[in-house]
């Protein structure tokens, strides 16, 4: 699977596959080897580290932690574009 089951966001595998695809498409462009070619695809990678999630889970429970992660995924998706 290319998505995290909890958040529905792309996981590492999906990111690597997309970057490989971008590189392949770039290399197939007729002008790819031209010195002055400036058409490069762009990508942004976002990594979110939830500090103290273990403590949160211990204080409340894992269900609450899962809900927090799902909410973070929903908010993140709402601010991303394809």
PDB file of N, CA and C in Angstrom:
ATOM      1  N   UNK A   1       0.827  -1.188   0.000  1.00  0.00           N
ATOM      2  CA  UNK A   1       0.000   0.000   0.000  1.00  0.00           C
ATOM      3  C   UNK A   1       0.872   1.252   0.000  1.00  0.00           C
ATOM      4  N   UNK A   2       0.404   2.276  -0.664  1.00  0.00           N
ATOM      5  CA  UNK A   2       1.136   3.539  -0.744  1.00  0.00           C
ATOM      6  C   UNK A   2       0.596   4.593   0.208  1.00  0.00           C
ATOM      7  N   UNK A   3      -0.367   4.207   1.024  1.00  0.00           N
ATOM      8  CA  UNK A   3      -0.934   5.178   1.960  1.00  0.00           C
ATOM      9  C   UNK A   3      -0.907   4.627   3.383  1.00  0.00           C
ATOM     10  N   UNK A   4      -0.805   5.542   4.312  1.00  0.00           N
ATOM     11  CA  UNK A   4      -0.875   5.177   5.718  1.00  0.00           C
ATOM     12  C   UNK A   4      -2.324   4.810   6.024  1.00  0.00           C
ATOM     13  N   UNK A   5      -2.573   3.654   6.631  1.00  0.00           N
ATOM     14  CA  UNK A   5      -3.951   3.227   6.855  1.00  0.00           C
ATOM     15  C   UNK A   5      -4.718   4.121   7.837  1.00  0.00           C
ATOM     16  N   UNK A   6      -4.006   4.774   8.724  1.00  0.00           N
ATOM     17  CA  UNK A   6      -4.672   5.608   9.725  1.00  0.00           C
ATOM     18  C   UNK A   6      -5.038   6.985   9.176  1.00  0.00           C
ATOM     19  N   UNK A   7      -4.122   7.586   8.430  1.00  0.00           N
ATOM     20  CA  UNK A   7      -4.343   8.956   7.956  1.00  0.00           C
ATOM     21  C   UNK A   7      -4.792   9.037   6.509  1.00  0.00           C
ATOM     22  N   UNK A   8      -4.475   8.019   5.726  1.00  0.00           N
ATOM     23  CA  UNK A   8      -4.767   8.074   4.298  1.00  0.00           C
ATOM     24  C   UNK A   8      -3.753   8.901   3.519  1.00  0.00           C
ATOM     25  N   UNK A   9      -2.710   9.375   4.199  1.00  0.00           N
ATOM     26  CA  UNK A   9      -1.673  10.164   3.528  1.00  0.00           C
ATOM     27  C   UNK A   9      -0.653   9.239   2.870  1.00  0.00           C
ATOM     28  N   UNK A  10       0.052   9.775   1.894  1.00  0.00           N
ATOM     29  CA  UNK A  10       1.084   9.002   1.206  1.00  0.00           C
ATOM     30  C   UNK A  10       2.174   8.597   2.196  1.00  0.00           C
ATOM     31  N   UNK A  11       2.640   7.369   2.066  1.00  0.00           N
ATOM     32  CA  UNK A  11       3.728   6.916   2.921  1.00  0.00           C
ATOM     33  C   UNK A  11       5.061   7.004   2.164  1.00  0.00           C
ATOM     34  N   UNK A  12       6.110   6.534   2.786  1.00  0.00           N
ATOM     35  CA  UNK A  12       7.454   6.622   2.200  1.00  0.00           C
ATOM     36  C   UNK A  12       7.511   5.948   0.824  1.00  0.00           C
ATOM     37  N   UNK A  13       6.893   4.793   0.699  1.00  0.00           N
ATOM     38  CA  UNK A  13       6.899   4.063  -0.570  1.00  0.00           C
ATOM     39  C   UNK A  13       6.285   4.911  -1.687  1.00  0.00           C
ATOM     40  N   UNK A  14       5.178   5.567  -1.388  1.00  0.00           N
ATOM     41  CA  UNK A  14       4.520   6.405  -2.387  1.00  0.00           C
ATOM     42  C   UNK A  14       5.405   7.575  -2.789  1.00  0.00           C
ATOM     43  N   UNK A  15       6.075   8.171  -1.825  1.00  0.00           N
ATOM     44  CA  UNK A  15       6.956   9.307  -2.113  1.00  0.00           C
ATOM     45  C   UNK A  15       8.124   8.862  -2.994  1.00  0.00           C
ATOM     46  N   UNK A  16       8.743   7.755  -2.653  1.00  0.00           N
ATOM     47  CA  UNK A  16       9.863   7.245  -3.454  1.00  0.00           C
ATOM     48  C   UNK A  16       9.399   6.918  -4.868  1.00  0.00           C
ATOM     49  N   UNK A  17       8.245   6.275  -5.012  1.00  0.00           N
ATOM     50  CA  UNK A  17       7.723   5.946  -6.343  1.00  0.00           C
ATOM     51  C   UNK A  17       7.442   7.203  -7.162  1.00  0.00           C
ATOM     52  N   UNK A  18       6.866   8.216  -6.532  1.00  0.00           N
ATOM     53  CA  UNK A  18       6.573   9.469  -7.236  1.00  0.00           C
ATOM     54  C   UNK A  18       7.864  10.166  -7.670  1.00  0.00           C
ATOM     55  N   UNK A  19       8.850  10.216  -6.792  1.00  0.00           N
ATOM     56  CA  UNK A  19      10.124  10.851  -7.151  1.00  0.00           C
ATOM     57  C   UNK A  19      10.826  10.092  -8.273  1.00  0.00           C
ATOM     58  N   UNK A  20      10.783   8.774  -8.227  1.00  0.00           N
ATOM     59  CA  UNK A  20      11.359   7.969  -9.318  1.00  0.00           C
ATOM     60  C   UNK A  20      10.640   8.256 -10.627  1.00  0.00           C
ATOM     61  N   UNK A  21       9.316   8.340 -10.577  1.00  0.00           N
ATOM     62  CA  UNK A  21       8.540   8.649 -11.780  1.00  0.00           C
ATOM     63  C   UNK A  21       8.867  10.025 -12.330  1.00  0.00           C
ATOM     64  N   UNK A  22       9.029  10.996 -11.446  1.00  0.00           N
ATOM     65  CA  UNK A  22       9.388  12.355 -11.877  1.00  0.00           C
ATOM     66  C   UNK A  22      10.757  12.355 -12.569  1.00  0.00           C
ATOM     67  N   UNK A  23      11.696  11.614 -11.991  1.00  0.00           N
ATOM     68  CA  UNK A  23      13.034  11.542 -12.582  1.00  0.00           C
ATOM     69  C   UNK A  23      12.980  10.868 -13.952  1.00  0.00           C
ATOM     70  N   UNK A  24      12.214   9.792 -14.064  1.00  0.00           N
ATOM     71  CA  UNK A  24      12.099   9.080 -15.345  1.00  0.00           C
ATOM     72  C   UNK A  24      11.471   9.989 -16.404  1.00  0.00           C
ATOM     73  N   UNK A  25      10.394  10.674 -16.035  1.00  0.00           N
ATOM     74  CA  UNK A  25       9.756  11.582 -16.993  1.00  0.00           C
ATOM     75  C   UNK A  25      10.707  12.702 -17.401  1.00  0.00           C
ATOM     76  N   UNK A  26      11.482  13.177 -16.470  1.00  0.00           N
ATOM     77  CA  UNK A  26      12.454  14.247 -16.759  1.00  0.00           C
ATOM     78  C   UNK A  26      13.507  13.744 -17.747  1.00  0.00           C
ATOM     79  N   UNK A  27      13.996  12.536 -17.532  1.00  0.00           N
ATOM     80  CA  UNK A  27      15.045  11.990 -18.388  1.00  0.00           C
ATOM     81  C   UNK A  27      14.540  11.705 -19.799  1.00  0.00           C
ATOM     82  N   UNK A  28      13.240  11.458 -19.951  1.00  0.00           N
ATOM     83  CA  UNK A  28      12.680  11.158 -21.268  1.00  0.00           C
ATOM     84  C   UNK A  28      12.378  12.405 -22.081  1.00  0.00           C
ATOM     85  N   UNK A  29      12.420  13.576 -21.446  1.00  0.00           N
ATOM     86  CA  UNK A  29      12.144  14.816 -22.172  1.00  0.00           C
ATOM     87  C   UNK A  29      13.257  15.055 -23.193  1.00  0.00           C
ATOM     88  N   UNK A  30      12.911  15.493 -24.402  1.00  0.00           N
ATOM     89  CA  UNK A  30      13.920  15.725 -25.434  1.00  0.00           C
ATOM     90  C   UNK A  30      14.959  16.770 -25.018  1.00  0.00           C
ATOM     91  N   UNK A  31      14.559  17.749 -24.230  1.00  0.00           N
ATOM     92  CA  UNK A  31      15.488  18.808 -23.843  1.00  0.00           C
ATOM     93  C   UNK A  31      16.165  18.531 -22.504  1.00  0.00           C
ATOM     94  N   UNK A  32      16.008  17.318 -21.982  1.00  0.00           N
ATOM     95  CA  UNK A  32      16.500  17.015 -20.638  1.00  0.00           C
ATOM     96  C   UNK A  32      18.008  17.157 -20.513  1.00  0.00           C
ATOM     97  N   UNK A  33      18.721  16.937 -21.595  1.00  0.00           N
ATOM     98  CA  UNK A  33      20.180  16.995 -21.524  1.00  0.00           C
ATOM     99  C   UNK A  33      20.747  18.346 -21.954  1.00  0.00           C
ATOM    100  N   UNK A  34      19.859  19.231 -22.384  1.00  0.00           N
ATOM    101  CA  UNK A  34      20.332  20.564 -22.780  1.00  0.00           C
ATOM    102  C   UNK A  34      20.802  21.331 -21.567  1.00  0.00           C
ATOM    103  N   UNK A  35      21.880  22.019 -21.736  1.00  0.00           N
ATOM    104  CA  UNK A  35      22.501  22.734 -20.632  1.00  0.00           C
ATOM    105  C   UNK A  35      21.594  23.814 -20.042  1.00  0.00           C
ATOM    106  N   UNK A  36      20.848  24.506 -20.885  1.00  0.00           N
ATOM    107  CA  UNK A  36      20.041  25.629 -20.429  1.00  0.00           C
ATOM    108  C   UNK A  36      18.603  25.248 -20.115  1.00  0.00           C
ATOM    109  N   UNK A  37      18.293  23.971 -20.120  1.00  0.00           N
ATOM    110  CA  UNK A  37      16.930  23.541 -19.824  1.00  0.00           C
ATOM    111  C   UNK A  37      16.631  23.789 -18.343  1.00  0.00           C
ATOM    112  N   UNK A  38      15.561  24.517 -18.079  1.00  0.00           N
ATOM    113  CA  UNK A  38      15.237  24.855 -16.692  1.00  0.00           C
ATOM    114  C   UNK A  38      13.895  24.292 -16.244  1.00  0.00           C
ATOM    115  N   UNK A  39      13.308  23.407 -17.037  1.00  0.00           N
ATOM    116  CA  UNK A  39      12.019  22.835 -16.669  1.00  0.00           C
ATOM    117  C   UNK A  39      12.243  21.623 -15.759  1.00  0.00           C
ATOM    118  N   UNK A  40      12.163  21.868 -14.475  1.00  0.00           N
ATOM    119  CA  UNK A  40      12.306  20.796 -13.505  1.00  0.00           C
ATOM    120  C   UNK A  40      10.987  20.657 -12.749  1.00  0.00           C
ATOM    121  N   UNK A  41      10.517  19.432 -12.582  1.00  0.00           N
ATOM    122  CA  UNK A  41       9.315  19.260 -11.768  1.00  0.00           C
ATOM    123  C   UNK A  41       9.638  19.599 -10.316  1.00  0.00           C
ATOM    124  N   UNK A  42       8.652  20.036  -9.591  1.00  0.00           N
ATOM    125  CA  UNK A  42       8.868  20.370  -8.191  1.00  0.00           C
ATOM    126  C   UNK A  42       8.070  19.439  -7.300  1.00  0.00           C
ATOM    127  N   UNK A  43       8.582  19.247  -6.127  1.00  0.00           N
ATOM    128  CA  UNK A  43       7.898  18.418  -5.137  1.00  0.00           C
ATOM    129  C   UNK A  43       8.235  18.958  -3.751  1.00  0.00           C
ATOM    130  N   UNK A  44       7.309  18.796  -2.863  1.00  0.00           N
ATOM    131  CA  UNK A  44       7.525  19.150  -1.471  1.00  0.00           C
ATOM    132  C   UNK A  44       7.241  17.921  -0.628  1.00  0.00           C
ATOM    133  N   UNK A  45       8.150  17.614   0.255  1.00  0.00           N
ATOM    134  CA  UNK A  45       7.977  16.468   1.142  1.00  0.00           C
ATOM    135  C   UNK A  45       7.789  17.007   2.551  1.00  0.00           C
ATOM    136  N   UNK A  46       6.737  16.548   3.202  1.00  0.00           N
ATOM    137  CA  UNK A  46       6.442  16.987   4.559  1.00  0.00           C
ATOM    138  C   UNK A  46       6.544  15.787   5.495  1.00  0.00           C
ATOM    139  N   UNK A  47       7.348  15.949   6.524  1.00  0.00           N
ATOM    140  CA  UNK A  47       7.451  14.911   7.551  1.00  0.00           C
ATOM    141  C   UNK A  47       6.988  15.532   8.865  1.00  0.00           C
ATOM    142  N   UNK A  48       6.062  14.873   9.515  1.00  0.00           N
ATOM    143  CA  UNK A  48       5.530  15.372  10.771  1.00  0.00           C
ATOM    144  C   UNK A  48       5.896  14.383  11.875  1.00  0.00           C
ATOM    145  N   UNK A  49       6.541  14.902  12.893  1.00  0.00           N
ATOM    146  CA  UNK A  49       6.941  14.082  14.034  1.00  0.00           C
ATOM    147  C   UNK A  49       6.080  14.480  15.225  1.00  0.00           C
ATOM    148  N   UNK A  50       5.321  13.542  15.733  1.00  0.00           N
ATOM    149  CA  UNK A  50       4.452  13.818  16.882  1.00  0.00           C
ATOM    150  C   UNK A  50       5.208  13.471  18.164  1.00  0.00           C
ATOM    151  N   UNK A  51       5.843  14.482  18.728  1.00  0.00           N
ATOM    152  CA  UNK A  51       6.562  14.280  19.984  1.00  0.00           C
ATOM    153  C   UNK A  51       5.588  13.943  21.098  1.00  0.00           C
ATOM    154  N   UNK A  52       5.989  13.068  21.946  1.00  0.00           N
ATOM    155  CA  UNK A  52       5.211  12.706  23.142  1.00  0.00           C
ATOM    156  C   UNK A  52       3.879  12.035  22.833  1.00  0.00           C
ATOM    157  N   UNK A  53       3.735  11.434  21.661  1.00  0.00           N
ATOM    158  CA  UNK A  53       2.493  10.720  21.376  1.00  0.00           C
ATOM    159  C   UNK A  53       2.320   9.547  22.337  1.00  0.00           C
ATOM    160  N   UNK A  54       3.420   8.907  22.700  1.00  0.00           N
ATOM    161  CA  UNK A  54       3.348   7.803  23.659  1.00  0.00           C
ATOM    162  C   UNK A  54       2.788   8.254  24.999  1.00  0.00           C
ATOM    163  N   UNK A  55       3.225   9.420  25.453  1.00  0.00           N
ATOM    164  CA  UNK A  55       2.711   9.969  26.713  1.00  0.00           C
ATOM    165  C   UNK A  55       1.226  10.294  26.593  1.00  0.00           C
ATOM    166  N   UNK A  56       0.833  10.839  25.430  1.00  0.00           N
ATOM    167  CA  UNK A  56      -0.580  11.140  25.174  1.00  0.00           C
ATOM    168  C   UNK A  56      -1.402   9.858  25.239  1.00  0.00           C
ATOM    169  N   UNK A  57      -0.900   8.815  24.581  1.00  0.00           N
ATOM    170  CA  UNK A  57      -1.602   7.526  24.595  1.00  0.00           C
ATOM    171  C   UNK A  57      -1.696   6.967  26.012  1.00  0.00           C
ATOM    172  N   UNK A  58      -0.632   7.121  26.794  1.00  0.00           N
ATOM    173  CA  UNK A  58      -0.649   6.622  28.169  1.00  0.00           C
ATOM    174  C   UNK A  58      -1.633   7.396  29.036  1.00  0.00           C
ATOM    175  N   UNK A  59      -1.716   8.701  28.818  1.00  0.00           N
ATOM    176  CA  UNK A  59      -2.595   9.540  29.620  1.00  0.00           C
ATOM    177  C   UNK A  59      -4.066   9.309  29.283  1.00  0.00           C
ATOM    178  N   UNK A  60      -4.358   9.198  27.999  1.00  0.00           N
ATOM    179  CA  UNK A  60      -5.749   9.006  27.557  1.00  0.00           C
ATOM    180  C   UNK A  60      -5.922   7.542  27.166  1.00  0.00           C
ATOM    181  N   UNK A  61      -5.685   7.201  25.958  1.00  0.00           N
ATOM    182  CA  UNK A  61      -5.601   5.815  25.493  1.00  0.00           C
ATOM    183  C   UNK A  61      -5.240   5.846  24.012  1.00  0.00           C
ATOM    184  N   UNK A  62      -4.970   4.681  23.463  1.00  0.00           N
ATOM    185  CA  UNK A  62      -4.537   4.624  22.061  1.00  0.00           C
ATOM    186  C   UNK A  62      -5.641   5.052  21.101  1.00  0.00           C
ATOM    187  N   UNK A  63      -6.870   4.854  21.482  1.00  0.00           N
ATOM    188  CA  UNK A  63      -7.980   5.288  20.626  1.00  0.00           C
ATOM    189  C   UNK A  63      -7.958   6.803  20.477  1.00  0.00           C
ATOM    190  N   UNK A  64      -7.721   7.499  21.580  1.00  0.00           N
ATOM    191  CA  UNK A  64      -7.631   8.964  21.522  1.00  0.00           C
ATOM    192  C   UNK A  64      -6.421   9.382  20.676  1.00  0.00           C
ATOM    193  N   UNK A  65      -5.314   8.671  20.831  1.00  0.00           N
ATOM    194  CA  UNK A  65      -4.125   8.955  20.013  1.00  0.00           C
ATOM    195  C   UNK A  65      -4.402   8.746  18.538  1.00  0.00           C
ATOM    196  N   UNK A  66      -5.116   7.669  18.217  1.00  0.00           N
ATOM    197  CA  UNK A  66      -5.481   7.404  16.818  1.00  0.00           C
ATOM    198  C   UNK A  66      -6.379   8.510  16.270  1.00  0.00           C
ATOM    199  N   UNK A  67      -7.328   8.958  17.090  1.00  0.00           N
ATOM    200  CA  UNK A  67      -8.203  10.045  16.646  1.00  0.00           C
ATOM    201  C   UNK A  67      -7.417  11.325  16.390  1.00  0.00           C
ATOM    202  N   UNK A  68      -6.442  11.604  17.239  1.00  0.00           N
ATOM    203  CA  UNK A  68      -5.600  12.792  17.048  1.00  0.00           C
ATOM    204  C   UNK A  68      -4.807  12.682  15.753  1.00  0.00           C
ATOM    205  N   UNK A  69      -4.260  11.504  15.479  1.00  0.00           N
ATOM    206  CA  UNK A  69      -3.495  11.296  14.245  1.00  0.00           C
ATOM    207  C   UNK A  69      -4.413  11.416  13.026  1.00  0.00           C
ATOM    208  N   UNK A  70      -5.599  10.837  13.100  1.00  0.00           N
ATOM    209  CA  UNK A  70      -6.558  10.941  11.990  1.00  0.00           C
ATOM    210  C   UNK A  70      -6.931  12.399  11.726  1.00  0.00           C
ATOM    211  N   UNK A  71      -7.144  13.149  12.803  1.00  0.00           N
ATOM    212  CA  UNK A  71      -7.486  14.565  12.649  1.00  0.00           C
ATOM    213  C   UNK A  71      -6.330  15.328  12.002  1.00  0.00           C
ATOM    214  N   UNK A  72      -5.118  15.059  12.443  1.00  0.00           N
ATOM    215  CA  UNK A  72      -3.951  15.699  11.845  1.00  0.00           C
ATOM    216  C   UNK A  72      -3.861  15.360  10.355  1.00  0.00           C
ATOM    217  N   UNK A  73      -4.123  14.109   9.997  1.00  0.00           N
ATOM    218  CA  UNK A  73      -4.120  13.709   8.591  1.00  0.00           C
ATOM    219  C   UNK A  73      -5.179  14.447   7.794  1.00  0.00           C
ATOM    220  N   UNK A  74      -6.360  14.600   8.364  1.00  0.00           N
ATOM    221  CA  UNK A  74      -7.451  15.295   7.679  1.00  0.00           C
ATOM    222  C   UNK A  74      -7.099  16.762   7.449  1.00  0.00           C
ATOM    223  N   UNK A  75      -6.566  17.410   8.469  1.00  0.00           N
ATOM    224  CA  UNK A  75      -6.168  18.816   8.342  1.00  0.00           C
ATOM    225  C   UNK A  75      -5.042  18.965   7.326  1.00  0.00           C
ATOM    226  N   UNK A  76      -4.083  18.054   7.371  1.00  0.00           N
ATOM    227  CA  UNK A  76      -2.962  18.102   6.430  1.00  0.00           C
ATOM    228  C   UNK A  76      -3.457  17.932   4.998  1.00  0.00           C
ATOM    229  N   UNK A  77      -4.306  16.934   4.768  1.00  0.00           N
ATOM    230  CA  UNK A  77      -4.859  16.702   3.415  1.00  0.00           C
ATOM    231  C   UNK A  77      -5.585  17.922   2.887  1.00  0.00           C
ATOM    232  N   UNK A  78      -6.301  18.609   3.769  1.00  0.00           N
ATOM    233  CA  UNK A  78      -7.077  19.779   3.341  1.00  0.00           C
ATOM    234  C   UNK A  78      -6.181  20.898   2.839  1.00  0.00           C
ATOM    235  N   UNK A  79      -4.918  20.881   3.204  1.00  0.00           N
ATOM    236  CA  UNK A  79      -4.007  21.954   2.816  1.00  0.00           C
ATOM    237  C   UNK A  79      -2.977  21.525   1.766  1.00  0.00           C
ATOM    238  N   UNK A  80      -3.139  20.323   1.226  1.00  0.00           N
ATOM    239  CA  UNK A  80      -2.229  19.826   0.191  1.00  0.00           C
ATOM    240  C   UNK A  80      -2.909  19.866  -1.162  1.00  0.00           C
ATOM    241  N   UNK A  81      -2.121  19.949  -2.191  1.00  0.00           N
ATOM    242  CA  UNK A  81      -2.668  19.829  -3.536  1.00  0.00           C
ATOM    243  C   UNK A  81      -2.022  18.636  -4.218  1.00  0.00           C
ATOM    244  N   UNK A  82      -2.670  18.141  -5.248  1.00  0.00           N
ATOM    245  CA  UNK A  82      -2.154  16.963  -5.969  1.00  0.00           C
ATOM    246  C   UNK A  82      -0.992  17.345  -6.844  1.00  0.00           C
TER     247      UNK A  82
END
